[in-house]
Coordinates of C-alpha atoms in Angstrom, one line a residue:
Chain A
M1 CA 0.9 2.4 -9.2
I2 CA 0.3 -1.2 -10.2
A3 CA -1.4 -0.1 -13.2
T4 CA -2.4 -3.8 -14.3
I5 CA -4.0 -4.9 -11.1
V6 CA -5.7 -1.6 -10.6
L7 CA -6.9 -1.9 -14.1
L8 CA -8.0 -5.4 -13.8
A9 CA -9.8 -4.8 -10.3
S10 CA -11.5 -1.4 -11.5
L11 CA -13.3 -4.6 -13.8
L12 CA -14.2 -5.9 -10.8
L13 CA -15.8 -3.5 -9.0
P14 CA -19.2 -5.2 -9.3
L15 CA -17.7 -7.5 -6.7
A16 CA -19.2 -7.1 -3.3
S17 CA -16.1 -8.0 -1.4
A18 CA -12.2 -7.0 -1.9
S19 CA -10.8 -8.4 -4.9
R20 CA -7.8 -11.1 -4.5
V21 CA -5.0 -10.5 -6.9
A22 CA -2.0 -12.8 -7.1
V23 CA 1.1 -11.4 -8.4
V24 CA 3.5 -14.1 -9.5
A25 CA 7.0 -14.2 -10.5
G26 CA 9.9 -17.0 -10.6
T27 CA 7.7 -19.7 -12.7
H28 CA 10.6 -20.1 -15.0
G29 CA 13.4 -20.2 -12.1
N30 CA 15.8 -18.5 -14.6
E31 CA 14.0 -14.8 -15.4
F32 CA 15.2 -13.0 -12.4
T33 CA 13.2 -9.8 -13.5
G34 CA 9.6 -10.2 -12.1
V35 CA 11.5 -11.9 -8.6
Y36 CA 13.3 -8.5 -8.3
V37 CA 9.7 -6.6 -9.2
I38 CA 7.9 -8.4 -6.3
E39 CA 10.4 -8.4 -4.0
Q40 CA 10.3 -4.5 -4.4
L41 CA 6.5 -4.5 -3.4
E42 CA 5.5 -3.3 0.0
P43 CA 2.1 -4.9 1.5
A44 CA 1.8 -2.3 4.0
A45 CA 1.5 0.8 1.3
L46 CA -0.5 -1.9 -0.8
R47 CA -2.7 -2.2 1.6
R48 CA -3.0 1.8 2.3
D49 CA -3.1 2.6 -1.2
Y50 CA -5.7 -0.2 -2.6
P51 CA -7.9 -1.2 0.7
S52 CA -10.3 -2.8 -1.9
L53 CA -7.6 -4.9 -2.9
R54 CA -5.7 -8.2 -1.7
V55 CA -2.5 -8.2 -3.1
E56 CA -0.7 -11.1 -2.7
T57 CA 2.8 -12.3 -4.0
L58 CA 4.4 -15.6 -5.4
I59 CA 7.2 -17.0 -6.2
A60 CA 6.0 -20.3 -8.1
N61 CA 9.6 -22.3 -8.5
P62 CA 11.4 -21.5 -5.5
R63 CA 13.8 -24.7 -6.3
A64 CA 14.2 -23.6 -10.0
F65 CA 14.9 -19.9 -9.0
S66 CA 17.6 -21.5 -6.9
A67 CA 18.9 -23.2 -9.2
T68 CA 19.1 -20.4 -11.8
R69 CA 17.0 -23.0 -14.3
R70 CA 13.9 -22.8 -16.4
F71 CA 12.8 -26.1 -14.5
I72 CA 13.8 -28.4 -12.5
D73 CA 11.9 -31.7 -13.8
A74 CA 9.1 -30.1 -16.3
D75 CA 8.1 -26.7 -17.4
L76 CA 6.0 -25.3 -14.4
N77 CA 3.9 -22.9 -16.8
R78 CA 2.6 -26.0 -18.7
Q79 CA 1.2 -27.7 -15.9
F80 CA -2.3 -26.2 -15.4
A81 CA -4.8 -27.7 -18.1
G82 CA -6.3 -30.6 -17.2
R83 CA -5.5 -33.5 -14.3
R84 CA -2.2 -34.1 -13.2
S85 CA -1.0 -37.7 -12.4
E86 CA -1.3 -37.9 -8.4
D87 CA 1.6 -40.3 -8.3
T88 CA 4.1 -38.0 -9.9
Q89 CA 7.3 -37.4 -8.6
Q90 CA 8.2 -34.3 -10.8
L91 CA 8.8 -31.2 -9.0
E92 CA 6.8 -29.2 -10.9
A93 CA 3.7 -31.3 -11.1
V94 CA 3.6 -31.0 -7.1
R95 CA 4.6 -27.6 -6.9
A96 CA 1.6 -27.1 -9.6
A97 CA -0.9 -28.6 -7.0
E98 CA 0.1 -26.7 -4.4
I99 CA -0.1 -23.4 -6.2
E100 CA -3.9 -24.6 -7.1
A101 CA -4.7 -25.3 -3.7
Q102 CA -3.1 -21.7 -2.8
L103 CA -4.4 -19.9 -5.8
G104 CA -7.0 -21.8 -7.2
P105 CA -8.3 -24.4 -7.7
K106 CA -8.6 -23.7 -11.2
G107 CA -12.2 -22.8 -12.4
S108 CA -13.7 -22.6 -8.9
A109 CA -15.5 -20.1 -7.1
Q110 CA -12.6 -19.6 -4.6
A111 CA -9.7 -19.1 -7.0
C112 CA -8.0 -15.8 -6.8
D113 CA -10.0 -13.1 -8.9
V114 CA -6.9 -12.1 -11.0
V115 CA -3.2 -13.7 -11.1
V116 CA -0.6 -11.8 -13.3
D117 CA 2.3 -14.1 -14.0
L118 CA 5.4 -12.0 -14.5
H119 CA 8.0 -13.5 -17.4
T120 CA 10.8 -12.4 -19.2
T121 CA 12.2 -13.3 -23.0
T122 CA 15.7 -13.5 -24.7
S123 CA 13.3 -12.5 -27.6
N124 CA 12.7 -8.7 -28.4
M125 CA 9.3 -8.6 -27.7
G126 CA 9.6 -5.5 -25.9
C127 CA 6.3 -5.9 -23.3
T128 CA 3.6 -8.2 -24.1
L129 CA 0.7 -9.0 -22.5
I130 CA -0.1 -12.5 -23.2
V131 CA -3.7 -12.9 -23.2
N132 CA -6.2 -16.2 -23.9
S133 CA -9.6 -15.9 -25.6
Y134 CA -11.4 -17.2 -22.1
C135 CA -10.5 -13.9 -20.1
Q136 CA -12.2 -10.9 -21.1
L137 CA -10.9 -9.2 -18.1
A138 CA -7.5 -9.6 -19.7
L139 CA -8.6 -8.7 -23.2
R140 CA -9.6 -5.9 -21.8
A141 CA -6.4 -5.0 -20.0
A142 CA -4.7 -5.6 -23.3
A143 CA -7.1 -3.2 -24.7
Y144 CA -6.9 -0.3 -22.6
L145 CA -2.9 -0.6 -22.6
T146 CA -2.4 -0.8 -26.3
Q147 CA -4.3 2.7 -26.2
A148 CA -3.1 4.6 -23.0
W149 CA 0.7 3.1 -22.8
A150 CA 3.0 5.1 -24.6
G151 CA 5.9 2.6 -24.0
G152 CA 5.7 0.7 -26.9
G153 CA 4.4 -2.1 -25.5
G154 CA 0.8 -3.8 -24.6
E155 CA 1.1 -6.0 -27.8
A156 CA -1.2 -8.9 -27.4
H157 CA -0.5 -12.2 -28.0
A158 CA -3.1 -15.4 -28.1
S159 CA -2.7 -18.9 -27.0
Q160 CA -4.5 -21.9 -26.8
A161 CA -8.0 -22.0 -25.0
A162 CA -7.1 -24.8 -22.9
A163 CA -4.6 -22.5 -21.1
P164 CA -2.0 -24.7 -19.4
Y165 CA -0.5 -21.4 -18.1
L166 CA -0.1 -20.5 -14.6
C167 CA -2.3 -17.4 -14.8
S168 CA -5.0 -19.5 -15.6
V169 CA -5.8 -20.9 -12.3
G170 CA -7.3 -17.2 -11.6
R171 CA -10.7 -16.4 -12.5
A172 CA -9.0 -13.9 -14.4
G173 CA -5.4 -14.3 -15.7
L174 CA -2.8 -12.6 -17.7
T175 CA 0.8 -13.1 -18.4
I176 CA 3.5 -10.3 -18.9
E177 CA 6.5 -11.0 -20.9
V178 CA 9.2 -8.3 -21.1
G179 CA 12.6 -8.6 -23.5
P180 CA 14.5 -9.1 -24.5
T181 CA 16.8 -9.9 -21.6
P182 CA 19.1 -12.6 -21.0
T183 CA 17.8 -15.2 -18.4
G184 CA 19.7 -15.2 -14.9
L185 CA 20.3 -11.3 -15.6
L186 CA 18.9 -8.3 -14.3
R187 CA 19.0 -5.1 -16.0
A188 CA 17.3 -1.7 -15.2
D189 CA 15.7 -1.6 -18.5
A190 CA 13.9 -4.6 -18.0
V191 CA 12.9 -4.2 -14.6
A192 CA 11.5 -0.7 -15.2
T193 CA 9.4 -2.1 -18.0
T194 CA 7.9 -5.0 -16.0
Q195 CA 7.2 -2.3 -13.1
S196 CA 5.8 -0.1 -15.6
S197 CA 3.3 -2.5 -16.7
L198 CA 2.3 -3.1 -13.1
S199 CA 2.3 0.1 -11.8
A200 CA 1.2 3.3 -13.2
S201 CA 4.3 5.1 -15.0
S202 CA 1.5 7.8 -15.6
S203 CA -1.0 7.5 -12.6
S204 CA -4.0 8.9 -14.9
L205 CA -4.0 5.3 -15.9
P206 CA -6.3 3.8 -13.3
R207 CA -8.2 7.2 -12.7
S208 CA -9.5 7.8 -16.3
L209 CA -10.3 3.6 -16.3
L210 CA -12.2 4.2 -13.2
G211 CA -13.8 7.3 -14.6
P212 CA -16.2 9.6 -12.7
S213 CA -18.6 7.4 -11.8
G214 CA -16.0 4.6 -10.4
R215 CA -16.9 2.3 -13.1
A216 CA -14.7 1.5 -15.9
P217 CA -15.1 3.1 -19.0
Q218 CA -16.5 1.4 -22.0
P219 CA -13.6 -0.3 -23.9
P220 CA -13.2 -0.6 -27.7
P221 CA -15.3 -3.0 -29.5
T222 CA -12.1 -5.2 -30.5
V223 CA -8.8 -5.6 -29.4
R224 CA -5.7 -6.5 -32.0
V225 CA -4.0 -10.0 -30.8
Y226 CA -0.9 -12.1 -32.6
V227 CA -2.7 -15.6 -32.6
D228 CA 0.0 -18.4 -32.7
A229 CA -1.0 -20.2 -36.3
A230 CA 2.1 -22.3 -36.2
R231 CA 5.5 -23.5 -34.9
V232 CA 8.9 -23.9 -37.1
P233 CA 10.8 -26.0 -35.2
W234 CA 14.6 -25.5 -35.6
P235 CA 16.5 -27.3 -38.0
A236 CA 18.6 -30.3 -36.3
A237 CA 22.2 -30.5 -36.2
E238 CA 23.9 -33.3 -37.8
G239 CA 26.5 -35.5 -35.7
G240 CA 24.1 -35.4 -32.4
S241 CA 25.2 -31.8 -31.3
R242 CA 22.9 -30.7 -28.7
L243 CA 22.7 -27.1 -30.5
P244 CA 20.3 -26.7 -33.3
G245 CA 21.3 -26.9 -36.9
A246 CA 20.7 -23.6 -37.7
L247 CA 21.2 -19.9 -36.3
I248 CA 18.5 -17.3 -36.5
A249 CA 18.6 -15.5 -40.0
P250 CA 20.0 -12.3 -38.9
G251 CA 17.4 -10.1 -40.7
L252 CA 14.8 -12.0 -38.3
Q253 CA 16.6 -11.5 -35.1
D254 CA 15.2 -9.2 -32.8
R255 CA 12.3 -8.7 -35.3
D256 CA 9.3 -9.9 -33.3
F257 CA 5.8 -8.8 -34.3
E258 CA 7.2 -7.5 -37.5
P259 CA 5.5 -9.0 -41.1
L260 CA 7.3 -11.9 -42.4
A261 CA 6.6 -12.9 -46.0
A262 CA 6.8 -16.1 -47.5
G263 CA 10.5 -16.5 -49.1
D264 CA 11.7 -14.4 -46.3
A265 CA 14.5 -16.1 -44.3
L266 CA 13.8 -17.9 -41.6
F267 CA 17.3 -19.7 -40.5
V268 CA 20.8 -19.9 -41.5
R269 CA 21.8 -23.4 -41.3
R270 CA 25.1 -24.9 -40.6
N271 CA 26.3 -25.2 -44.0
G272 CA 25.3 -21.5 -45.2
R273 CA 22.0 -22.5 -46.8
V274 CA 19.1 -20.3 -46.0
V275 CA 15.9 -21.8 -45.2
E276 CA 12.7 -19.7 -45.7
Y277 CA 9.2 -19.3 -44.8
D278 CA 7.4 -21.5 -47.3
G279 CA 4.2 -19.0 -47.1
E280 CA 2.0 -22.3 -45.6
S281 CA 0.8 -20.1 -42.7
G282 CA -0.4 -17.2 -44.8
A283 CA 1.2 -15.2 -47.2
V284 CA 2.3 -12.5 -44.2
V285 CA 3.1 -13.9 -40.9
Y286 CA 4.1 -12.3 -37.7
P287 CA 6.5 -14.3 -36.0
V288 CA 7.0 -13.8 -32.1
F289 CA 9.5 -15.5 -29.6
V290 CA 12.4 -15.4 -32.0
N291 CA 15.3 -16.6 -31.1
E292 CA 13.6 -17.5 -27.2
A293 CA 16.8 -19.5 -26.0
A294 CA 14.1 -21.7 -23.9
Y295 CA 12.6 -23.0 -27.1
Y296 CA 15.8 -24.7 -28.8
H297 CA 14.5 -28.0 -27.6
A298 CA 11.1 -29.2 -26.9
Q299 CA 10.8 -29.3 -23.2
S300 CA 8.8 -26.5 -23.1
G301 CA 6.1 -28.1 -26.0
A302 CA 6.5 -24.9 -28.1
A303 CA 10.3 -25.5 -29.6
G304 CA 11.1 -23.5 -32.4
V305 CA 9.9 -19.7 -33.5
A306 CA 5.9 -19.1 -33.6
L307 CA 4.2 -17.7 -36.5
A308 CA 1.4 -15.5 -35.5
T309 CA -1.5 -14.1 -37.8
L310 CA -3.1 -10.9 -36.8
A311 CA -6.7 -11.1 -35.5
D312 CA -9.2 -8.7 -34.0
W313 CA -10.7 -10.3 -31.0
P314 CA -14.3 -9.1 -29.7
I315 CA -14.5 -7.9 -26.4
E316 CA -17.8 -8.7 -24.2
D317 CA -19.4 -7.0 -21.8
V318 CA -17.8 -8.2 -18.6
T319 CA -20.2 -9.3 -15.7
P320 CA -19.0 -11.5 -12.5
E321 CA -20.7 -14.3 -14.5
S322 CA -19.1 -13.9 -18.0
R323 CA -15.5 -13.9 -16.6
Chain B
M1 CA 40.7 -18.3 -42.3
I2 CA 41.2 -18.4 -38.3
A3 CA 43.1 -14.8 -38.5
T4 CA 43.9 -15.2 -34.7
I5 CA 45.6 -18.8 -34.9
V6 CA 47.5 -18.1 -38.3
L7 CA 48.4 -14.5 -36.6
L8 CA 49.9 -16.3 -33.9
A9 CA 51.0 -19.2 -35.4
S10 CA 52.9 -17.0 -38.1
L11 CA 54.6 -15.6 -34.4
L12 CA 56.0 -19.0 -34.0
L13 CA 57.4 -19.6 -37.6
P14 CA 61.0 -20.3 -35.7
L15 CA 59.8 -23.3 -35.0
A16 CA 60.8 -26.3 -37.0
S17 CA 57.6 -28.3 -36.6
A18 CA 54.4 -28.1 -37.1
S19 CA 52.8 -25.9 -34.5
R20 CA 50.0 -27.2 -32.3
V21 CA 46.7 -24.9 -31.8
A22 CA 43.6 -25.9 -29.6
V23 CA 40.4 -24.1 -30.2
V24 CA 38.4 -24.2 -26.4
A25 CA 34.7 -23.6 -26.4
G26 CA 32.6 -24.5 -23.4
T27 CA 34.8 -23.9 -20.6
H28 CA 31.6 -22.4 -19.4
G29 CA 29.0 -24.6 -20.0
N30 CA 26.0 -21.8 -20.7
E31 CA 28.1 -20.3 -23.2
F32 CA 27.1 -21.8 -26.5
T33 CA 28.3 -19.6 -29.2
G34 CA 32.5 -20.9 -29.2
V35 CA 30.6 -24.2 -28.9
Y36 CA 28.8 -23.6 -32.0
V37 CA 31.6 -22.1 -33.9
I38 CA 34.1 -25.1 -33.2
E39 CA 32.0 -27.0 -34.4
Q40 CA 31.6 -25.9 -37.6
L41 CA 35.7 -25.9 -38.1
E42 CA 36.2 -28.7 -40.7
P43 CA 39.5 -30.6 -39.6
A44 CA 40.3 -31.6 -43.4
A45 CA 39.5 -28.3 -44.7
L46 CA 42.2 -26.8 -41.9
R47 CA 44.6 -29.6 -42.7
R48 CA 44.7 -28.3 -46.5
D49 CA 44.8 -24.5 -45.5
Y50 CA 47.4 -24.6 -42.8
P51 CA 49.7 -27.5 -43.2
S52 CA 52.0 -26.2 -41.0
L53 CA 49.5 -25.8 -38.0
R54 CA 48.1 -29.0 -35.8
V55 CA 44.7 -27.6 -34.8
E56 CA 42.3 -29.5 -32.6
T57 CA 39.4 -28.2 -30.9
L58 CA 38.1 -29.3 -27.5
I59 CA 34.3 -28.8 -25.6
A60 CA 36.2 -28.2 -21.9
N61 CA 33.1 -28.7 -20.0
P62 CA 30.9 -31.2 -21.6
R63 CA 28.8 -32.2 -18.6
A64 CA 28.3 -28.1 -17.8
F65 CA 27.5 -27.7 -21.8
S66 CA 25.1 -30.8 -21.2
A67 CA 23.2 -29.0 -18.3
T68 CA 23.3 -25.3 -19.9
R69 CA 25.0 -24.3 -16.6
R70 CA 28.3 -22.1 -16.3
F71 CA 30.0 -25.2 -14.3
I72 CA 28.7 -28.3 -12.0
D73 CA 30.8 -27.5 -8.9
A74 CA 33.4 -24.7 -9.6
D75 CA 34.3 -22.2 -11.8
L76 CA 36.2 -24.4 -14.7
N77 CA 38.5 -21.0 -15.8
R78 CA 39.5 -20.6 -12.2
Q79 CA 41.5 -23.8 -11.7
F80 CA 44.7 -23.3 -13.6
A81 CA 46.8 -21.5 -11.3
G82 CA 49.1 -23.9 -9.0
R83 CA 48.4 -27.2 -7.8
R84 CA 45.1 -28.5 -7.3
S85 CA 44.1 -30.8 -4.7
E86 CA 44.5 -34.5 -6.2
D87 CA 41.7 -35.7 -3.8
T88 CA 39.4 -33.6 -4.8
Q89 CA 35.8 -35.0 -5.9
Q90 CA 34.9 -31.6 -7.7
L91 CA 33.9 -32.1 -11.2
E92 CA 35.8 -29.3 -12.3
A93 CA 39.1 -29.5 -10.5
V94 CA 39.1 -33.5 -12.3
R95 CA 38.2 -32.2 -15.7
A96 CA 41.5 -29.4 -15.6
A97 CA 43.8 -32.0 -14.7
E98 CA 42.4 -34.2 -17.7
I99 CA 42.9 -30.7 -19.7
E100 CA 46.6 -30.4 -18.4
A101 CA 47.1 -33.7 -19.9
Q102 CA 45.7 -33.6 -23.2
L103 CA 46.7 -29.6 -23.7
G104 CA 49.8 -29.3 -21.5
P105 CA 51.2 -29.0 -18.5
K106 CA 51.6 -26.0 -18.3
G107 CA 54.7 -24.2 -18.3
S108 CA 56.1 -27.8 -20.0
A109 CA 57.9 -28.1 -23.1
Q110 CA 55.3 -30.4 -23.9
A111 CA 52.2 -28.0 -23.8
C112 CA 50.4 -26.6 -27.0
D113 CA 52.2 -24.0 -28.8
V114 CA 48.5 -21.9 -28.5
V115 CA 45.4 -22.3 -26.6
V116 CA 42.6 -19.7 -27.7
D117 CA 39.5 -20.0 -25.5
L118 CA 36.3 -19.0 -26.9
H119 CA 33.9 -17.3 -24.4
T120 CA 30.7 -14.8 -24.5
T121 CA 29.5 -12.6 -21.6
T122 CA 26.0 -10.7 -21.0
S123 CA 28.2 -7.7 -21.0
N124 CA 28.7 -5.0 -24.1
M125 CA 32.4 -5.8 -24.6
G126 CA 32.4 -6.4 -28.2
C127 CA 35.1 -8.7 -28.8
T128 CA 37.6 -8.6 -26.1
L129 CA 41.0 -10.5 -26.5
I130 CA 41.9 -11.1 -22.6
V131 CA 45.6 -11.3 -22.8
N132 CA 48.2 -11.8 -19.9
S133 CA 51.3 -9.8 -19.4
Y134 CA 53.4 -13.2 -19.2
C135 CA 52.5 -13.6 -22.8
Q136 CA 54.0 -11.9 -25.7
L137 CA 52.3 -13.4 -28.3
A138 CA 48.8 -12.8 -27.0
L139 CA 50.0 -9.1 -26.8
R140 CA 51.3 -9.1 -30.4
A141 CA 47.9 -10.5 -31.4
A142 CA 46.1 -8.1 -29.6
A143 CA 48.2 -5.2 -31.2
Y144 CA 47.8 -6.7 -34.3
L145 CA 44.1 -6.6 -34.4
T146 CA 43.4 -3.4 -33.1
Q147 CA 44.8 -2.1 -35.7
A148 CA 44.0 -4.2 -38.6
W149 CA 40.4 -5.3 -37.7
A150 CA 37.6 -2.8 -38.8
G151 CA 34.7 -4.5 -36.8
G152 CA 35.2 -2.6 -33.5
G153 CA 36.9 -5.3 -31.8
G154 CA 40.1 -5.9 -30.0
E155 CA 40.1 -4.3 -27.1
A156 CA 42.7 -6.1 -25.1
H157 CA 42.2 -6.6 -21.4
A158 CA 44.8 -7.4 -19.0
S159 CA 44.7 -10.0 -15.7
Q160 CA 46.6 -11.5 -13.4
A161 CA 49.9 -12.8 -14.1
A162 CA 49.3 -15.8 -12.4
A163 CA 46.9 -16.8 -14.8
P164 CA 44.2 -19.5 -13.5
Y165 CA 42.7 -19.4 -16.6
L166 CA 42.2 -22.3 -18.8
C167 CA 44.1 -20.5 -22.1
S168 CA 47.1 -20.5 -19.8
V169 CA 47.9 -24.2 -20.1
G170 CA 49.6 -23.6 -23.6
R171 CA 52.7 -21.7 -24.1
A172 CA 50.9 -19.1 -25.4
G173 CA 47.4 -18.4 -24.4
L174 CA 44.5 -15.8 -25.4
T175 CA 41.0 -15.8 -24.4
I176 CA 38.4 -14.5 -26.7
E177 CA 35.0 -12.8 -24.9
V178 CA 32.1 -11.6 -27.2
G179 CA 29.2 -10.0 -25.9
P180 CA 26.7 -8.7 -25.3
T181 CA 25.0 -12.3 -25.8
P182 CA 22.3 -14.1 -23.3
T183 CA 24.0 -17.1 -22.1
G184 CA 22.3 -20.3 -23.2
L185 CA 21.6 -18.7 -26.5
L186 CA 23.2 -18.4 -30.1
R187 CA 22.5 -15.2 -31.9
A188 CA 24.2 -14.9 -35.8
D189 CA 26.0 -11.6 -34.9
A190 CA 27.9 -12.8 -31.8
V191 CA 28.5 -16.0 -33.9
A192 CA 30.2 -13.7 -36.6
T193 CA 31.9 -11.8 -34.5
T194 CA 33.6 -14.8 -32.8
Q195 CA 34.1 -16.3 -36.3
S196 CA 35.9 -13.2 -37.4
S197 CA 38.2 -12.8 -34.6
L198 CA 39.1 -16.6 -35.2
S199 CA 38.7 -16.7 -39.3
A200 CA 40.1 -13.6 -41.5
S201 CA 37.0 -11.5 -42.5
S202 CA 39.8 -10.1 -44.7
S203 CA 42.3 -12.6 -46.0
S204 CA 44.7 -10.1 -46.5
L205 CA 45.5 -10.1 -43.0
P206 CA 47.2 -13.2 -42.3
R207 CA 49.4 -12.8 -45.6
S208 CA 50.3 -9.3 -44.4
L209 CA 51.2 -10.6 -41.3
L210 CA 53.3 -12.8 -42.9
G211 CA 55.5 -10.4 -44.9
P212 CA 57.4 -10.9 -48.2
S213 CA 59.8 -12.9 -46.4
G214 CA 57.4 -15.3 -44.8
R215 CA 58.1 -13.4 -41.6
A216 CA 55.9 -11.3 -39.2
P217 CA 56.5 -7.7 -39.4
Q218 CA 57.6 -5.8 -36.8
P219 CA 54.7 -4.7 -34.3
P220 CA 54.0 -1.4 -32.5
P221 CA 55.9 -0.4 -29.4
T222 CA 52.9 -1.0 -27.3
V223 CA 49.9 -2.2 -26.6
R224 CA 47.0 -0.4 -25.0
V225 CA 45.0 -2.4 -22.3
Y226 CA 42.5 -2.2 -19.7
V227 CA 43.9 -3.7 -16.5
D228 CA 41.8 -4.7 -13.6
A229 CA 42.0 -2.3 -10.7
A230 CA 39.6 -2.9 -8.6
R231 CA 36.0 -4.7 -8.5
V232 CA 33.0 -3.2 -7.2
P233 CA 30.9 -6.2 -5.0
W234 CA 27.1 -6.0 -5.8
P235 CA 25.3 -4.4 -2.9
A236 CA 23.7 -7.2 -1.1
A237 CA 19.7 -7.3 -0.8
E238 CA 18.6 -7.3 2.8
G239 CA 16.1 -10.0 3.7
G240 CA 17.9 -12.9 2.6
S241 CA 16.9 -12.4 -1.4
R242 CA 19.4 -14.5 -3.6
L243 CA 19.4 -11.4 -6.2
P244 CA 21.5 -8.5 -5.5
G245 CA 20.3 -5.3 -3.4
A246 CA 20.6 -3.3 -6.4
L247 CA 20.7 -2.9 -10.2
I248 CA 23.4 -1.5 -12.7
A249 CA 22.6 2.1 -12.9
P250 CA 21.1 2.6 -16.3
G251 CA 23.6 5.2 -17.4
L252 CA 26.2 2.3 -16.9
Q253 CA 24.6 -0.7 -18.5
D254 CA 26.0 -1.2 -21.8
R255 CA 28.9 1.1 -21.2
D256 CA 31.8 -1.1 -21.1
F257 CA 35.3 0.6 -21.7
E258 CA 33.7 4.0 -21.7
P259 CA 35.3 6.3 -19.0
L260 CA 33.7 6.6 -15.9
A261 CA 34.4 9.3 -13.2
A262 CA 34.3 10.0 -9.6
G263 CA 30.7 10.7 -8.8
D264 CA 29.3 8.7 -11.5
A265 CA 26.4 6.2 -10.6
L266 CA 27.6 2.8 -10.6
F267 CA 24.3 0.9 -8.9
V268 CA 20.5 2.1 -7.9
R269 CA 19.8 0.5 -4.7
R270 CA 16.4 -1.2 -4.4
N271 CA 15.4 1.8 -2.1
G272 CA 16.1 4.1 -5.1
R273 CA 19.6 5.5 -4.1
V274 CA 22.5 5.3 -6.3
V275 CA 25.6 4.2 -5.2
E276 CA 28.3 6.5 -6.9
Y277 CA 31.7 5.4 -8.0
D278 CA 33.8 6.9 -5.2
G279 CA 37.3 7.7 -6.8
E280 CA 39.2 5.4 -5.1
S281 CA 40.7 3.5 -8.2
G282 CA 41.5 6.5 -10.1
A283 CA 39.6 10.3 -10.9
V284 CA 38.6 8.0 -14.1
V285 CA 38.1 4.7 -14.6
Y286 CA 36.8 1.9 -17.1
P287 CA 34.4 -0.5 -16.4
V288 CA 34.6 -3.9 -17.9
F289 CA 32.2 -6.8 -17.4
V290 CA 29.3 -4.7 -16.6
N291 CA 26.5 -6.6 -15.5
E292 CA 28.0 -10.2 -16.3
A293 CA 25.4 -12.1 -15.2
A294 CA 28.0 -14.7 -13.6
Y295 CA 29.4 -12.5 -11.4
Y296 CA 26.2 -11.5 -9.5
H297 CA 27.8 -14.2 -6.9
A298 CA 31.1 -15.0 -5.8
Q299 CA 31.1 -18.0 -7.6
S300 CA 33.6 -17.3 -9.9
G301 CA 35.7 -15.2 -7.2
A302 CA 35.2 -11.9 -9.3
A303 CA 31.8 -10.6 -8.2
G304 CA 30.8 -7.1 -9.0
V305 CA 31.9 -4.9 -11.7
A306 CA 35.7 -4.6 -12.8
L307 CA 37.0 -1.1 -12.7
A308 CA 39.8 -1.0 -15.2
T309 CA 43.0 1.4 -15.7
L310 CA 44.7 2.6 -19.5
A311 CA 48.2 1.1 -19.6
D312 CA 50.2 0.6 -22.4
W313 CA 52.2 -2.5 -21.9
P314 CA 55.4 -2.9 -23.8
I315 CA 56.0 -5.6 -26.8
E316 CA 59.3 -7.4 -26.7
D317 CA 61.0 -9.3 -29.4
V318 CA 59.5 -12.8 -29.6
T319 CA 61.5 -15.9 -29.7
P320 CA 60.6 -19.3 -29.1
E321 CA 62.5 -18.7 -25.6
S322 CA 61.1 -15.3 -24.5
R323 CA 57.5 -16.6 -25.0

């Protein structure tokens, strides 16, 4: 089980000591699926099956989870880039410092070898691995899973290099997004998808990765990723409504990762007028996080719909030093 | 437009004065769809098109809506049965009294002629009209809409006679539930379904109802309703988790209103054991509110999955006195 962990751990085999792996959920307190999944993990079974791993689990924002809210004061998954103010009273800034003390510090030799952070989205993104260009292990994981995984998953979505995400606390880090699923809800299909991105739905996956010599096989030279190119903010409503001034166009709803051409509909305004994609980020782009509920407002620093472009990122040789 | 309103109003034609109709949304603050719909209604257009109606709109729980929460202290849609304590500090009890003062009092001659309350659900219930056996106008609306509406909607779902629901404040009352849609989210399809249950997607509907003489045509003798027979509570988790101890069985997810037989799977526990329907409410029942996120816990007084039985409720002649 735990394909991703084993996969990443297999890439860590050159390390002499056991690899320390943190599986995190509840970074957004209204995303129940990951919490359900990590509550199911049995420490004794993990120790027995993977003696070379030290797997720990963490509910990152228990206060927000208790309140079924994404966050209390600020998005915890934006707290890990650079220095935080020491005197802030924001619950999530305090919590981020605690998490860094437990799993990091980020960028240090003491940090966890791997942090896998489990998320869900209301967008129809299937199972998306969010990887960062700085993390070659995550790129390898994405490359392997897109090749090996029958279940439609494994899209890789890039984000900024100065990663503010919780998983960046680890020496290697990966975020798994599963959708569409409502927040505050458990669906068996979303749980199963999350588990199968963590577990080997086919037990051959980790074996094939380890190879006959116990070393990871050669990865492909590149992995295809959807790189954020622009954010199209929601049209604002007149009259001070707290709801957006438009709906996602019916032809775009649930079409994450599908091509969108200049002139295609993005939004339908309240007066019925269609807002089209203006072509500014390229003749064809690939929308992601389409109608993610958290992005109606700017609190998460990412309001709107993300327009991505396709790129083939090179996969380099991984050594402990280059991770 | 506003098929339901016109439909109900057409049944009120014997009244001498203009009928007072309240369209309510945001009774649950995390259900955005109805709020978006009523923000779109234009008072001037309503006055022009329906001079015999006095249509007003209300966001029932603005504090909960601002917080994207179902409620702050207690479920507002359970506050309208019997007397409320006068000295309570619960926000929703205070708010319910304000709403009664504005739209009621319930059971009085001063009350609104019709209250239509717009809700959404995370369950796959399509467009469901929740009617109560006490309200013949709502039963007629359900009968008409199940006959006339092409869009798969118009299921009628009964609830208890001592209705605690907001819509019971009106002399006639009706709740519209549209799902599945995540809470805290706007989807064009859910908005359109809600609008088409309020608006005449076919403008012939209200005309045909009024008939050549301006009177409503004879309704069918009965309307088929799904009557709550039992609630199956969520299996609790061991170890104090705030999440349920089971998932809705994959074969039941999204199968609202479909027959469930004794021995069919209801839940899958964390240990993989399947919990079957025990047949106690009948050899075949019809689950509704399957995996409604609000029912994981008991705060709404309706934890679990509702098992309904089918009934044909008689439709009586409607006179102002018998409403």
